[in-house]
Tab-separated table of C-alpha atoms and ligand atoms in Angstrom:
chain	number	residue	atom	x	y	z
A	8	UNK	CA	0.000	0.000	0.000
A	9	UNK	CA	2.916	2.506	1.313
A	10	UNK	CA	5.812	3.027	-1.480
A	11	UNK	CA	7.810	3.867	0.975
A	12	UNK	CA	7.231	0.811	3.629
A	13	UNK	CA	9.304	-2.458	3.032
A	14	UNK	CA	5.812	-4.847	3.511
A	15	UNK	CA	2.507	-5.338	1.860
A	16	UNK	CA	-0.198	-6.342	4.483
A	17	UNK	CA	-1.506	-9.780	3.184
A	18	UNK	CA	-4.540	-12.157	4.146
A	19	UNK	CA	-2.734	-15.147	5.257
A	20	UNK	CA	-5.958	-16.739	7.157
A	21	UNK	CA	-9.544	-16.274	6.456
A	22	UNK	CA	-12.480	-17.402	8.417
A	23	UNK	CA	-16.582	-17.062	8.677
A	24	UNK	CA	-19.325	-17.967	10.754
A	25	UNK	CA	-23.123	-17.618	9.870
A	26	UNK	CA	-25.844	-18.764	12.498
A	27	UNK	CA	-27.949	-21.787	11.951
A	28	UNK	CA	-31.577	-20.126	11.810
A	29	UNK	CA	-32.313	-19.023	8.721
A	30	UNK	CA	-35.683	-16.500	8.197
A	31	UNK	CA	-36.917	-16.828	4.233
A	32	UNK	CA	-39.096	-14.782	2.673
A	33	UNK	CA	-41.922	-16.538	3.653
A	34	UNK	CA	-41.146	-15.584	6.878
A	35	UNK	CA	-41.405	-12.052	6.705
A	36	UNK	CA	-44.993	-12.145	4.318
A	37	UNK	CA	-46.033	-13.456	7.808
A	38	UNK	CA	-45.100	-10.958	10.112
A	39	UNK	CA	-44.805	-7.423	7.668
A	40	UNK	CA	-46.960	-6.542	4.497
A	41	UNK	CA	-44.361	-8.233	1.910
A	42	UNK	CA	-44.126	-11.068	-0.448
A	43	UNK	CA	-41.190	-13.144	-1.628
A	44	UNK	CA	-41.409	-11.291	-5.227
A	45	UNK	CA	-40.790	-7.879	-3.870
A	46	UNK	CA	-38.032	-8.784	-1.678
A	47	UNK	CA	-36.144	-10.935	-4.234
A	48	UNK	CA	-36.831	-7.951	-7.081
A	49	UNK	CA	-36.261	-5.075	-5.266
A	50	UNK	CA	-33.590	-6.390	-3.473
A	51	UNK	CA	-31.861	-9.818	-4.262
A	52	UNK	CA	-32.219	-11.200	-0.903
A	53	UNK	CA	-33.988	-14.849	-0.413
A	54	UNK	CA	-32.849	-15.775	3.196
A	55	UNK	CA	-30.654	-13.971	5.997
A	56	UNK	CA	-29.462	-15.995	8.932
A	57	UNK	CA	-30.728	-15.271	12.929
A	58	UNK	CA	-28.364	-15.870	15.915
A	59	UNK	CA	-31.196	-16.711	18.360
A	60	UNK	CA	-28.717	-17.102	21.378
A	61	UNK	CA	-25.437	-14.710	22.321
A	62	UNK	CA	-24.017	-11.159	21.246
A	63	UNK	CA	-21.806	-10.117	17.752
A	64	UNK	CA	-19.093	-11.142	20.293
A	65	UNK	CA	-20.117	-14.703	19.693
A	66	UNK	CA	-20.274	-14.537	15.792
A	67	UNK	CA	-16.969	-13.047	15.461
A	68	UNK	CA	-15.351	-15.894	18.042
A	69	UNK	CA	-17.126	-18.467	16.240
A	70	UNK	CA	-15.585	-17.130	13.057
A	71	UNK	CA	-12.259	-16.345	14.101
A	72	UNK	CA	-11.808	-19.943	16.038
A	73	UNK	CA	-12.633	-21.075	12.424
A	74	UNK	CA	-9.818	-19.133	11.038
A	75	UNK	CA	-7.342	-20.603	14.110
A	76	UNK	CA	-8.064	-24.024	13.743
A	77	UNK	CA	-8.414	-24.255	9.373
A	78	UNK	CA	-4.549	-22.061	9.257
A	79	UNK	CA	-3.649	-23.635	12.524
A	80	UNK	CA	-2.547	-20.242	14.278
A	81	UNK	CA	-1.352	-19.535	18.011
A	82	UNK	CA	-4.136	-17.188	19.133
A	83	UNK	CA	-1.064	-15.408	21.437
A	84	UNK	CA	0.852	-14.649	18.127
A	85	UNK	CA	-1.825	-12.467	17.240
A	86	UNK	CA	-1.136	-8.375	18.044
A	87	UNK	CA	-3.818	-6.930	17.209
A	88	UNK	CA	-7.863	-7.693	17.301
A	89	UNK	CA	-9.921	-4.961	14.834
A	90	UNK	CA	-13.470	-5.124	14.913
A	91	UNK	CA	-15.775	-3.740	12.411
A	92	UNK	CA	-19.401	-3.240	14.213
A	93	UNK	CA	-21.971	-1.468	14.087
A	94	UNK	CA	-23.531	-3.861	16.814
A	95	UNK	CA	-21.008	-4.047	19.438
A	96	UNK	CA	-22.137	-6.670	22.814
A	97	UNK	CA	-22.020	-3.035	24.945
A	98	UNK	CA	-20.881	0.527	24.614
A	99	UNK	CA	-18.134	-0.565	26.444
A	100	UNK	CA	-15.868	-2.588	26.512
A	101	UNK	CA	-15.268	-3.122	23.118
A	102	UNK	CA	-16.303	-6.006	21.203
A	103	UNK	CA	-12.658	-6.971	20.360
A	104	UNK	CA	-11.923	-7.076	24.009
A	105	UNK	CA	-14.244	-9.929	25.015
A	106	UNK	CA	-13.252	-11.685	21.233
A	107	UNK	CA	-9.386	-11.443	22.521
A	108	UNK	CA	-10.517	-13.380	26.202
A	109	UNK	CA	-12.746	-15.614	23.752
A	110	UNK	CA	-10.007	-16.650	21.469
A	111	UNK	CA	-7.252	-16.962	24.655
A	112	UNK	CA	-5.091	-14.190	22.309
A	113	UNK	CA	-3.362	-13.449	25.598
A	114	UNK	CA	-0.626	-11.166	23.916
A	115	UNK	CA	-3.573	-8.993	21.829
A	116	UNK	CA	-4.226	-5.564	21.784
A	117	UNK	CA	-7.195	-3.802	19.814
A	118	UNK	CA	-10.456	-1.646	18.963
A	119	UNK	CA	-13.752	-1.741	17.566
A	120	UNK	CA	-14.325	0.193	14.821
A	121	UNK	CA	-17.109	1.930	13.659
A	122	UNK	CA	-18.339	2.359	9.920
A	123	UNK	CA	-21.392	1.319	9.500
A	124	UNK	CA	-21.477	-0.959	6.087
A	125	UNK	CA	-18.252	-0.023	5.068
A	126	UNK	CA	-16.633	-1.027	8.358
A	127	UNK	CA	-14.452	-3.817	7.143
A	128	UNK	CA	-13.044	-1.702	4.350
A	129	UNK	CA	-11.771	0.524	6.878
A	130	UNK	CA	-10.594	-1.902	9.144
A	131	UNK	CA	-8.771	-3.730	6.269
A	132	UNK	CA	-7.308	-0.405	5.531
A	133	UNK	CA	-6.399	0.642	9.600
A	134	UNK	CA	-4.815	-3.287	10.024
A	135	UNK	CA	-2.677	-3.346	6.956
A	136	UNK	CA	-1.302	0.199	7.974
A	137	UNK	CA	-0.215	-1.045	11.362
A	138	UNK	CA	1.600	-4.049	9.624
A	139	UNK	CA	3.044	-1.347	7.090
A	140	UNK	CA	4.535	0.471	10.247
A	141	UNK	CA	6.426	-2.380	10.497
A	142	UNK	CA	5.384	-2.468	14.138
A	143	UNK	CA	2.895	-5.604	14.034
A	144	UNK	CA	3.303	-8.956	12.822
A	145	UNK	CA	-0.155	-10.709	12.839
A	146	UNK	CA	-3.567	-8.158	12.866
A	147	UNK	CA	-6.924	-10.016	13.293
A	148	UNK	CA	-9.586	-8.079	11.147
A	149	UNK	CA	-13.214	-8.696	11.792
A	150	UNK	CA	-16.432	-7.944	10.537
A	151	UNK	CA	-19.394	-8.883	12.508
A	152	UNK	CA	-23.146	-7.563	13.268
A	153	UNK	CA	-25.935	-9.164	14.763
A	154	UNK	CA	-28.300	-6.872	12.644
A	155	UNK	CA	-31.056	-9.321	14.035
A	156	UNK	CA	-30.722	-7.144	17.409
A	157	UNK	CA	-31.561	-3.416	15.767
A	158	UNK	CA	-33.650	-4.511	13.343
A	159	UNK	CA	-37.176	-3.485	13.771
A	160	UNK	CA	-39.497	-6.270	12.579
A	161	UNK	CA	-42.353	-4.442	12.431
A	162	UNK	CA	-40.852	-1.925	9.600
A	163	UNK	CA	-41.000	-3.925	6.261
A	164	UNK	CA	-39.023	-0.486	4.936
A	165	UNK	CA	-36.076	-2.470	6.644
A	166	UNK	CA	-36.626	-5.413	8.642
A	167	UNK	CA	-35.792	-7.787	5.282
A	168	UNK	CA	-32.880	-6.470	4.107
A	169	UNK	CA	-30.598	-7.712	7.457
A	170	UNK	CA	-28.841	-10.789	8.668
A	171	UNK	CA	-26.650	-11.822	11.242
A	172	UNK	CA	-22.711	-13.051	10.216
A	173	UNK	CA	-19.004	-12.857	10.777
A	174	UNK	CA	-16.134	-13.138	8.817
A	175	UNK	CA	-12.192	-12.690	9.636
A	176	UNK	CA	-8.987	-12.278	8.070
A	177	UNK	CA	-5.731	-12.211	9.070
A	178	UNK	CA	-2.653	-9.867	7.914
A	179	UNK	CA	0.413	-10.199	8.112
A	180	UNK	CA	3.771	-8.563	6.380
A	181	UNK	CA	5.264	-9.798	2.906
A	182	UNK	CA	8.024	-8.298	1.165
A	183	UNK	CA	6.468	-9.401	-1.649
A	184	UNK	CA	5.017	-6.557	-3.004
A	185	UNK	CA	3.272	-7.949	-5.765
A	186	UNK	CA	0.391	-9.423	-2.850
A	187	UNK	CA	-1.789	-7.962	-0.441
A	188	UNK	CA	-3.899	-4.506	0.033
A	189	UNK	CA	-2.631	-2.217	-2.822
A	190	UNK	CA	-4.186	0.556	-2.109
A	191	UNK	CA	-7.661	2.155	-0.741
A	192	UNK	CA	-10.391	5.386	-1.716
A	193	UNK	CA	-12.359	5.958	1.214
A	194	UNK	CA	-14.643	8.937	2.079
A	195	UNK	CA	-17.095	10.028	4.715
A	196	UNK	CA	-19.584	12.424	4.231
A	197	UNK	CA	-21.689	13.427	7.318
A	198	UNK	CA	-24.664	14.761	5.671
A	199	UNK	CA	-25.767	11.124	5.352
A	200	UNK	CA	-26.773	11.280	9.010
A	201	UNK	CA	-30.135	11.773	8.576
A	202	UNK	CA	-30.533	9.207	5.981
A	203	UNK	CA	-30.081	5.967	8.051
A	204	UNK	CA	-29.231	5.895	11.748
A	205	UNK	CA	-30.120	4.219	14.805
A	206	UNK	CA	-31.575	7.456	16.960
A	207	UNK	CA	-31.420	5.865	20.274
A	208	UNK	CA	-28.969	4.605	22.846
A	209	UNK	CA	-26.272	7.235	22.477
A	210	UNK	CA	-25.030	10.535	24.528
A	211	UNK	CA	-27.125	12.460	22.554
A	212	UNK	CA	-30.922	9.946	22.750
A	213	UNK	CA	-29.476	8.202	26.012
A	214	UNK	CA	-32.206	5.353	26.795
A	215	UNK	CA	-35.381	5.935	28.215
A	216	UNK	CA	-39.176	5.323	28.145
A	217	UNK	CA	-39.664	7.527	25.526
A	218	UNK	CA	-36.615	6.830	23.444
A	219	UNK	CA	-38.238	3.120	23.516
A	220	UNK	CA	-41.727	4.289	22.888
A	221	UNK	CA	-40.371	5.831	19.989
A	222	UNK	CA	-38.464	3.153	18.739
A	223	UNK	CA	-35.297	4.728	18.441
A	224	UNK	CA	-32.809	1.892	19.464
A	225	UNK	CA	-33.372	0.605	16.083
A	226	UNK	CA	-32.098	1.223	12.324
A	227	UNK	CA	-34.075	3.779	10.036
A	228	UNK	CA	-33.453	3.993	6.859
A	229	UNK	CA	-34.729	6.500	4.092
A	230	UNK	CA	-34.077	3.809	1.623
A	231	UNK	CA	-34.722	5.653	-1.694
A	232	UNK	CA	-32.374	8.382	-0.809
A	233	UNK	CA	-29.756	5.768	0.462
A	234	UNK	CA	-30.485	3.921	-2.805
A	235	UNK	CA	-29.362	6.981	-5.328
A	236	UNK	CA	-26.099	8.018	-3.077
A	237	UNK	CA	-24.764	4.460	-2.937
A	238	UNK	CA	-25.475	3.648	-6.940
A	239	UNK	CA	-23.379	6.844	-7.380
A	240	UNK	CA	-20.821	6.660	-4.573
A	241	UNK	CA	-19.893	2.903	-4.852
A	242	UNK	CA	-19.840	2.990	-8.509
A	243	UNK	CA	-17.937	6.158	-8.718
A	244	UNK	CA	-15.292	5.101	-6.682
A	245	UNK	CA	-14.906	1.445	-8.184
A	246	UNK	CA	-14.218	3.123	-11.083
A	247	UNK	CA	-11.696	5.583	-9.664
A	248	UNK	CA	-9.650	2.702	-8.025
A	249	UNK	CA	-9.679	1.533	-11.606
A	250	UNK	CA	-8.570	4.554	-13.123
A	251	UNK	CA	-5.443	5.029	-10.422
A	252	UNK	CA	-4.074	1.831	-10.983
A	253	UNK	CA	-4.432	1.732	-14.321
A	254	UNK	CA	-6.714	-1.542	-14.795
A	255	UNK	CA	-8.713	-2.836	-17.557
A	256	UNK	CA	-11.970	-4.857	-17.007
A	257	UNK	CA	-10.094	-7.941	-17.689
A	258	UNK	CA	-7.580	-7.082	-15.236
A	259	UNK	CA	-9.432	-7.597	-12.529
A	260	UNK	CA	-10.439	-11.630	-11.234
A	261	UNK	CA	-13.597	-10.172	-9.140
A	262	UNK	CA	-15.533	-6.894	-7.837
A	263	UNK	CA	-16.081	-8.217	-4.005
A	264	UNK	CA	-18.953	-5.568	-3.667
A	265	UNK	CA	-20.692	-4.728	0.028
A	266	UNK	CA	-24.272	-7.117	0.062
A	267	UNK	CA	-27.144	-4.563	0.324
A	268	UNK	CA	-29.299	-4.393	-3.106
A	269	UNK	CA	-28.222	-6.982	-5.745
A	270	UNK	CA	-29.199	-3.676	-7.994
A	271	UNK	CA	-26.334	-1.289	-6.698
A	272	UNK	CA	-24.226	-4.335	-7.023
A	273	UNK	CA	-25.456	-4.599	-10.672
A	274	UNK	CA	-24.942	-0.346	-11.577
A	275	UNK	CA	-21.848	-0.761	-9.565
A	276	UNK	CA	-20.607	-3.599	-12.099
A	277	UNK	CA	-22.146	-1.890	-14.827
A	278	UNK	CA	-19.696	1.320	-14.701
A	279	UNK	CA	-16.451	-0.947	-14.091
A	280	UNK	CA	-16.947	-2.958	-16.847
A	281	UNK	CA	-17.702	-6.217	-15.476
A	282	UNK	CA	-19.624	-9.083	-16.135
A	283	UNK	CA	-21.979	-10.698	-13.529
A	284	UNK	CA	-19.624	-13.526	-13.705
A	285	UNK	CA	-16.574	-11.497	-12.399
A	286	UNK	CA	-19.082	-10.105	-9.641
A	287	UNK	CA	-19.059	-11.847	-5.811
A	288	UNK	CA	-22.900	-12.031	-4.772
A	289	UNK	CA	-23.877	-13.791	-1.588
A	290	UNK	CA	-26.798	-11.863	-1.172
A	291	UNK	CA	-29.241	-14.269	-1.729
A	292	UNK	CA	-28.089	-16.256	1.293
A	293	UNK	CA	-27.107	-14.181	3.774
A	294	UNK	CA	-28.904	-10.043	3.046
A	295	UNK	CA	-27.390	-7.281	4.530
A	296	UNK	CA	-24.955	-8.414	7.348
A	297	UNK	CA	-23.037	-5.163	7.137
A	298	UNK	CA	-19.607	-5.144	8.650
A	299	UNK	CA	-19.369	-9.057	7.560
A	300	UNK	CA	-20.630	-8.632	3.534
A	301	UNK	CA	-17.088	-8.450	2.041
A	302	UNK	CA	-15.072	-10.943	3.577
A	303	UNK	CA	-17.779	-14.149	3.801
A	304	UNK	CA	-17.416	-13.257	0.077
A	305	UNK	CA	-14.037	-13.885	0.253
A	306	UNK	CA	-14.053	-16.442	2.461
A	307	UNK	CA	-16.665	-18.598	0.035
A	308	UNK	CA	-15.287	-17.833	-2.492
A	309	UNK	CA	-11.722	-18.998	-1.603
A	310	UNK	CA	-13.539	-21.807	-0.174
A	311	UNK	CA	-15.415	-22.672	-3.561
A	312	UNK	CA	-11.939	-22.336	-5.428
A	313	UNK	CA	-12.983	-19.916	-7.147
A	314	UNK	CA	-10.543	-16.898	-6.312
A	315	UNK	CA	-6.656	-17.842	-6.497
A	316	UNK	CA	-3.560	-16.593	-5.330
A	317	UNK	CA	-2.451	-13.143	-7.525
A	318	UNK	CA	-6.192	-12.590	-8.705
A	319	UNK	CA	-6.847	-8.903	-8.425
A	320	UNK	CA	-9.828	-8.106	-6.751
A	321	UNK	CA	-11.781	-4.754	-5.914
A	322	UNK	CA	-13.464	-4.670	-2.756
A	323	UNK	CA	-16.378	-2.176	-2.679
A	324	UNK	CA	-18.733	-0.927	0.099
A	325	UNK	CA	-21.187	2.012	1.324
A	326	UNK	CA	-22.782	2.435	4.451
A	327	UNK	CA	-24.414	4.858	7.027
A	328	UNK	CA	-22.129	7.942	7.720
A	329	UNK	CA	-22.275	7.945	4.721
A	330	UNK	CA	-19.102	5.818	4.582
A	331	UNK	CA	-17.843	4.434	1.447
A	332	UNK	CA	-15.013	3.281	-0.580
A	333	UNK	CA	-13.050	0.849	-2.423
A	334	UNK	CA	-10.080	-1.008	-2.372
A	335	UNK	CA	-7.359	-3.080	-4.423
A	336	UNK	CA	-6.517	-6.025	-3.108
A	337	UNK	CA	-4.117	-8.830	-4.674
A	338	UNK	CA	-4.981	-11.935	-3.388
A	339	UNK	CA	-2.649	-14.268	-1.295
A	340	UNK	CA	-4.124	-17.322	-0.405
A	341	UNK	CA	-3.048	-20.735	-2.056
A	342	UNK	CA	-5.850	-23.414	-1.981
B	419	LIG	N1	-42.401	-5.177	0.825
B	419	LIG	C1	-43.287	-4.571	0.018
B	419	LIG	N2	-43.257	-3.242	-0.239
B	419	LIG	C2	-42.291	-2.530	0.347
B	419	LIG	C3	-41.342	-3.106	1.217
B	419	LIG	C4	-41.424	-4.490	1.455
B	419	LIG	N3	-40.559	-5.144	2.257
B	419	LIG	N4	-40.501	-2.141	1.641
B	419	LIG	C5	-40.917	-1.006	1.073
B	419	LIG	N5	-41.991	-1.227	0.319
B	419	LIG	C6	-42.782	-0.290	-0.460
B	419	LIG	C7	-42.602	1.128	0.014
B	419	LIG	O1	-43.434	1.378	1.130
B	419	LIG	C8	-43.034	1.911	-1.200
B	419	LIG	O2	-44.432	1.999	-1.230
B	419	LIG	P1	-45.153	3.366	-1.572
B	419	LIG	O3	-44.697	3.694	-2.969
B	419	LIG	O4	-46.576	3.019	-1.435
B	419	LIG	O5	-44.638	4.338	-0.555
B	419	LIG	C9	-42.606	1.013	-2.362
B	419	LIG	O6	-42.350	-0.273	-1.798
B	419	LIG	C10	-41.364	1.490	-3.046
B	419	LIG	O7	-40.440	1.895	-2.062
B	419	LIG	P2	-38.981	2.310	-2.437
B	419	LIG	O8	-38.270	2.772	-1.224
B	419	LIG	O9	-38.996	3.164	-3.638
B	419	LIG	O10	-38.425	0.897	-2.862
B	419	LIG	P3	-37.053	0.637	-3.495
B	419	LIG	O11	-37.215	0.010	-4.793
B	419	LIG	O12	-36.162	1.812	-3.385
B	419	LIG	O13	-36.464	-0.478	-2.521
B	419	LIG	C11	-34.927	-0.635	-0.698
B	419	LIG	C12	-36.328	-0.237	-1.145
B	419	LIG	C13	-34.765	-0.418	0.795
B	419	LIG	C14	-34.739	-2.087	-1.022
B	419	LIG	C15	-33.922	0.212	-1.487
B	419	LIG	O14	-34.286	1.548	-1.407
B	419	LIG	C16	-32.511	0.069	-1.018
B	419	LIG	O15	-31.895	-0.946	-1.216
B	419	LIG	N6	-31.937	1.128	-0.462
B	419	LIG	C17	-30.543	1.213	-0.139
B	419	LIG	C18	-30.103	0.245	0.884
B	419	LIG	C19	-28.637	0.427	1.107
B	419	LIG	O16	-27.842	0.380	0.192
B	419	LIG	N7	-28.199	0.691	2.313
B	419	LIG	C20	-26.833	1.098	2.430
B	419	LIG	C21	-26.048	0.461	3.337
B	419	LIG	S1	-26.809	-0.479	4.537
């Protein structure tokens, strides 16, 4: 990523978690005004997954033990735990706190970070600059959200859209500089803020009766308006990450593209060039599981064989802020 730093951060690890409980569309015809056609139309999605027991703290062990045991790693090697949430257990402590007692990585330090839908972009991009400094050797990056616990079920506006999941990957240096995170466009614009939120909770709705009444302690979204800014802003800079490294369509092995309307995905694959078949969708399965979209992507992918070492991907998010962005990323893994 840095010219002037002797490593590229790499993914040397990957690992996912999705809970058992799946909700289909039939599902949601039962409890909202809906049907299975609008859902998969307007939106892509035919099932999202529930965690009916436990905290985003428990995704993001379950998913990270899966990393440990598949690349066989020493959980007190790892220096650093990021995670991306949007759903943290508490306030405080952080999320990547109780995951580092969880996972026994006794040596660990580490935050929770908070962007919304583009959360693990920016992680990615905060981990592989701490292995850049040359400082850390092993950074845990995860993205995780029990969605399941903001979602209001009685608001069909957004109650189908979001699922529960966690993915992880780990980084660590290479002097290869031909793998890894190449680079990274992000952007935050605050005038998003009153286009999706969750009111409630905070220093400036603390909880009470009336913050309940109201239902602010869970997500509202003005979805049309969300809708045209992240066509625009996800496409735009997909296309811009394009244009700064010089790539062609056929350059590039996949678009791994945030999971919240198969038709952004579409427009954003439309401007780069792409064909569907170049485009990672998991949408269908999973929804919106916001910090964890991008990398159960990966990890499937991977898993499926489909995505080998050298393949140049573009990751690709937007989210509440708004947050959004895009990154290169060279991929490391051999099967
Ligand atoms: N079932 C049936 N009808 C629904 C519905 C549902 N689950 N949800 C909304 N509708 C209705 C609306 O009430 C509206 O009815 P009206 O015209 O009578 O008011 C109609 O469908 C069209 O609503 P609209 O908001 O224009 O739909 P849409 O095609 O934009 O799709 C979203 C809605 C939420 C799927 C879409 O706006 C979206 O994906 N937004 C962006 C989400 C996103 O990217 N978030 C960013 C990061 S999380």
């Amino acid at each position: 990523m840095s010219q002037s730093s002797k490593y590229n951060a790499a993914i040397t690890a990957i690992g996912m978690y999705v809970p058992e409980t799946i909700l289909d569309n039939k599902y949601f015809e039962k409890i909202v005004e809906t049907s299975d056609e609008w859902i998969r139309t307007r939106t892509g999605i035919s099932e999202r997954r529930k965690l009916d027991n436990g905290a985003t703290s428990d995704l993001a062990v379950k998913a990270s033990q899966d990393l440990i045991n598949t690349y066989k790693i020493n959980p007190e090697e790892i220096d650093v735990i990021i995670v991306a949430t949007v759903t943290p257990d508490m306030f405080f402590p952080a999320t990547a706190c109780i995951v580092q007692n969880k996972i026994g990585a006794s040596n660990a330090w580490g935050f929770d970070l908070s962007a919304a839908c583009s959360g693990f972009l920016f992680a990615l991009h905060s981990g592989a600059a701490l292995i850049e400094s040359g400082s850390f050797k092993k950074v845990l990056v995860i993205g995780a959200d029990k969605m399941s616990s903001i979602v209001d079920y009685t608001d069909r506006n957004t109650c189908i859209l979001f699922g529960d999941a966690a993915a992880a990957v780990l980084l660590e240096p290479t002097e290869d500089k031909s793998l890894g995170l190449v680079d990274s466009i992000l952007r935050v614009d605050g005038t998003g803020e009153s286009s999706l939120y969750m009111r409630g909770g905070g220093s400036l709705y603390p909880a009470t009766h009336e913050t309940v009444d109201k239902r602010w302690h869970y997500i509202y979204q003005d979805g049309k308006a969300v809708f045209k800014v992240a066509v625009k802003g996800m496409a735009d800079v997909s296309y811009e990450i394009m244009q700064k490294h010089n790539l062609k369509s056929e350059d590039i092995a996949y678009l791994v593209p945030h999971q919240a309307n198969l038709r952004i995905i579409d427009a954003t694959a439309e401007r780069m060039g792409l064909s569907k078949d170049k485009v990672m969708i998991n949408i269908d399965k999973y929804g919106n599981t916001t910090a964890a979209t991008i990398p159960l992507c990966l990890v499937e992918y991977h898993r499926d064989g489909k995505i080998k070492k050298g393949d140049k991907l573009v990751l690709a998010a937007f989210g509440a802020g708004f947050t959004w962005g895009a990154s290169l990323l060279v991929w490391s893994l051999d099967h």
